[in-house]
Amino acid sequence: EAQVVESGGGLVQPGRSLTLSCIFSGSSHYSINWVRQAPGKGLEWVGSIRSKGFGGTADYAASVKGRFTVSRDDSKSIAYLQMDSLKIEDTALYYCTGCSGIYPHFDSWGQGTLVTVSS
Amino acid sequence: QSVVTQPPSASGTPGQRVTISCSGSTSNIGSNYVYWYEHLPGTAPKLLIYRNNQRPAGVPDRFSGSKSGTAASLAISGLRSEDEADYYCAVWDDGLSGVVFGGGTKLTVL
């Protein structure tokens, strides 16, 4: 089971960019995923990146496609969520999760990092 | 509105058995495995059920999952006060090429 710790949240103005980081340990074979929870709302899948062994490809929710990019550097055991053109509705607690099987087998979760988009 | 639907709330008394439903379509529940997560406020979500009805190590057998057609359900027997939490189903959607979460069900133990 992978362990994950995310960081990088903060206050950012609409239209600006922010990059979240996720340090993962346990296995480089895991896919790394981002799930968010807006204030008072439920969980929402944001995006995922497969391990190299499964092509290293990424998938995104329609709400963030074209604005967010998931990447990973297995040599450093770090994954990133680059968020561009941020909107107020992107305000949420962002969780990094590790997936040891097929989606959405999210069996390890970080504590989350808060992103607030406001002017 | 999620493409996978859960009741917003459920309740039961200690010792009771409660069931939480998750309704979808042929592109998600009808053709893929369903997963269930427990989320207590202020903590990280926890995988409760995987591949429709499998429990990860450490999850009590009071929790069980099932799936039939385009619907799935989570059952909790011998309800305890510590089961009070939000419960989410999640599944891959072939049409969306992505993961969808149900809207979540807030379970109250009376």
Short mmCIF file of C-alpha atoms in Angstrom, two decimals, chain A residues 1-111:
data_model
loop_
_atom_site.label_atom_id
_atom_site.label_comp_id
_atom_site.label_asym_id
_atom_site.label_seq_id
_atom_site.Cartn_x
_atom_site.Cartn_y
_atom_site.Cartn_z
CA GLU A 1 0.00 0.00 0.00
CA ALA A 2 1.37 3.38 -0.97
CA GLN A 3 1.64 6.28 1.42
CA VAL A 4 0.92 9.73 0.04
CA VAL A 5 1.42 13.25 1.36
CA GLU A 6 0.22 16.25 -0.59
CA SER A 7 1.26 19.88 -0.31
CA GLY A 8 1.18 23.18 -2.16
CA GLY A 9 -2.29 24.50 -1.44
CA GLY A 10 -3.01 28.13 -0.76
CA LEU A 11 -4.87 31.25 -1.77
CA VAL A 12 -4.75 32.14 -5.46
CA GLN A 13 -6.58 34.66 -7.62
CA PRO A 14 -8.95 33.58 -10.40
CA GLY A 15 -7.17 33.00 -13.68
CA ARG A 16 -3.83 32.27 -12.02
CA SER A 17 -1.98 28.96 -11.67
CA LEU A 18 -1.00 26.73 -8.79
CA THR A 19 0.82 23.40 -8.63
CA LEU A 20 0.15 20.78 -5.98
CA SER A 21 2.68 18.09 -5.10
CA CYS A 22 2.18 14.56 -3.84
CA ILE A 23 5.04 12.55 -2.39
CA PHE A 24 4.29 8.85 -2.66
CA SER A 25 6.07 5.87 -1.24
CA GLY A 26 5.52 2.15 -1.29
CA SER A 27 5.53 1.40 -5.00
CA SER A 28 6.16 3.13 -8.28
CA HIS A 29 3.61 0.81 -9.86
CA TYR A 30 0.68 2.71 -8.41
CA SER A 31 -1.43 5.11 -10.36
CA ILE A 32 -1.68 8.49 -8.64
CA ASN A 33 -4.98 10.29 -8.52
CA TRP A 34 -6.45 13.57 -7.37
CA VAL A 35 -9.86 13.88 -5.75
CA ARG A 36 -11.32 17.10 -4.41
CA GLN A 37 -14.09 18.17 -2.09
CA ALA A 38 -15.52 21.65 -2.41
CA PRO A 39 -16.97 23.25 0.75
CA GLY A 40 -20.25 21.58 1.62
CA LYS A 41 -20.05 19.27 -1.39
CA GLY A 42 -19.21 15.64 -2.05
CA LEU A 43 -16.11 13.98 -3.43
CA GLU A 44 -15.20 14.72 -7.04
CA TRP A 45 -12.56 12.90 -9.06
CA VAL A 46 -10.18 15.36 -10.74
CA GLY A 47 -7.64 13.31 -12.64
CA SER A 48 -5.33 10.30 -12.63
CA ILE A 49 -2.02 9.21 -14.08
CA ARG A 50 -1.14 5.58 -14.61
CA SER A 51 2.20 4.05 -13.77
CA LYS A 52 4.77 3.69 -16.56
CA GLY A 53 4.03 0.00 -16.74
CA PHE A 54 0.51 0.85 -17.80
CA GLY A 55 1.49 3.52 -20.28
CA GLY A 56 1.84 6.50 -17.96
CA THR A 57 -1.27 8.08 -19.49
CA ALA A 58 -3.55 10.53 -17.75
CA ASP A 59 -7.31 11.01 -17.57
CA TYR A 60 -9.24 14.07 -16.44
CA ALA A 61 -12.69 15.05 -15.33
CA ALA A 62 -14.55 17.16 -17.86
CA SER A 63 -14.65 20.07 -15.40
CA VAL A 64 -10.85 20.42 -15.43
CA LYS A 65 -9.81 18.98 -18.80
CA GLY A 66 -7.61 21.44 -20.68
CA ARG A 67 -6.83 23.43 -17.52
CA PHE A 68 -5.29 20.84 -15.16
CA THR A 69 -2.34 18.53 -15.85
CA VAL A 70 -1.30 15.50 -13.82
CA SER A 71 2.30 14.33 -14.04
CA ARG A 72 4.70 12.15 -12.09
CA ASP A 73 8.44 11.76 -11.56
CA ASP A 74 9.01 8.23 -10.32
CA SER A 75 12.73 8.90 -9.75
CA LYS A 76 11.70 11.36 -7.02
CA SER A 77 8.46 9.60 -6.02
CA ILE A 78 6.54 12.82 -6.62
CA ALA A 79 3.37 13.51 -8.55
CA TYR A 80 2.04 16.92 -9.50
CA LEU A 81 -1.27 18.54 -10.23
CA GLN A 82 -0.69 21.68 -12.26
CA MET A 83 -3.78 23.87 -12.18
CA ASP A 84 -4.05 26.67 -14.72
CA SER A 85 -6.80 29.21 -15.38
CA LEU A 86 -8.20 28.62 -11.92
CA LYS A 87 -11.83 29.40 -11.25
CA ILE A 88 -13.64 30.22 -8.03
CA GLU A 89 -15.41 26.87 -8.30
CA ASP A 90 -12.04 25.09 -8.10
CA THR A 91 -11.93 26.03 -4.42
CA ALA A 92 -11.70 22.72 -2.57
CA LEU A 93 -9.70 20.39 -0.39
CA TYR A 94 -7.55 18.39 -2.80
CA TYR A 95 -6.63 14.82 -1.90
CA CYS A 96 -3.86 12.79 -3.49
CA THR A 97 -4.62 9.07 -3.60
CA GLY A 98 -2.75 5.95 -4.57
CA CYS A 99 -4.46 3.23 -6.58
CA SER A 100 -3.21 -0.35 -6.39
CA GLY A 101 -5.70 -1.79 -8.82
CA ILE A 102 -8.06 -0.63 -11.50
CA TYR A 103 -9.78 2.71 -11.09
CA PRO A 104 -11.19 3.71 -8.64
CA HIS A 105 -9.42 1.40 -6.18
CA PHE A 106 -8.09 4.32 -4.12
CA ASP A 107 -6.56 2.53 -1.16
CA SER A 108 -4.28 5.22 0.22
CA TRP A 109 -5.18 8.85 0.81
CA GLY A 110 -3.35 11.93 1.99
CA GLN A 111 -4.86 14.37 4.45
#
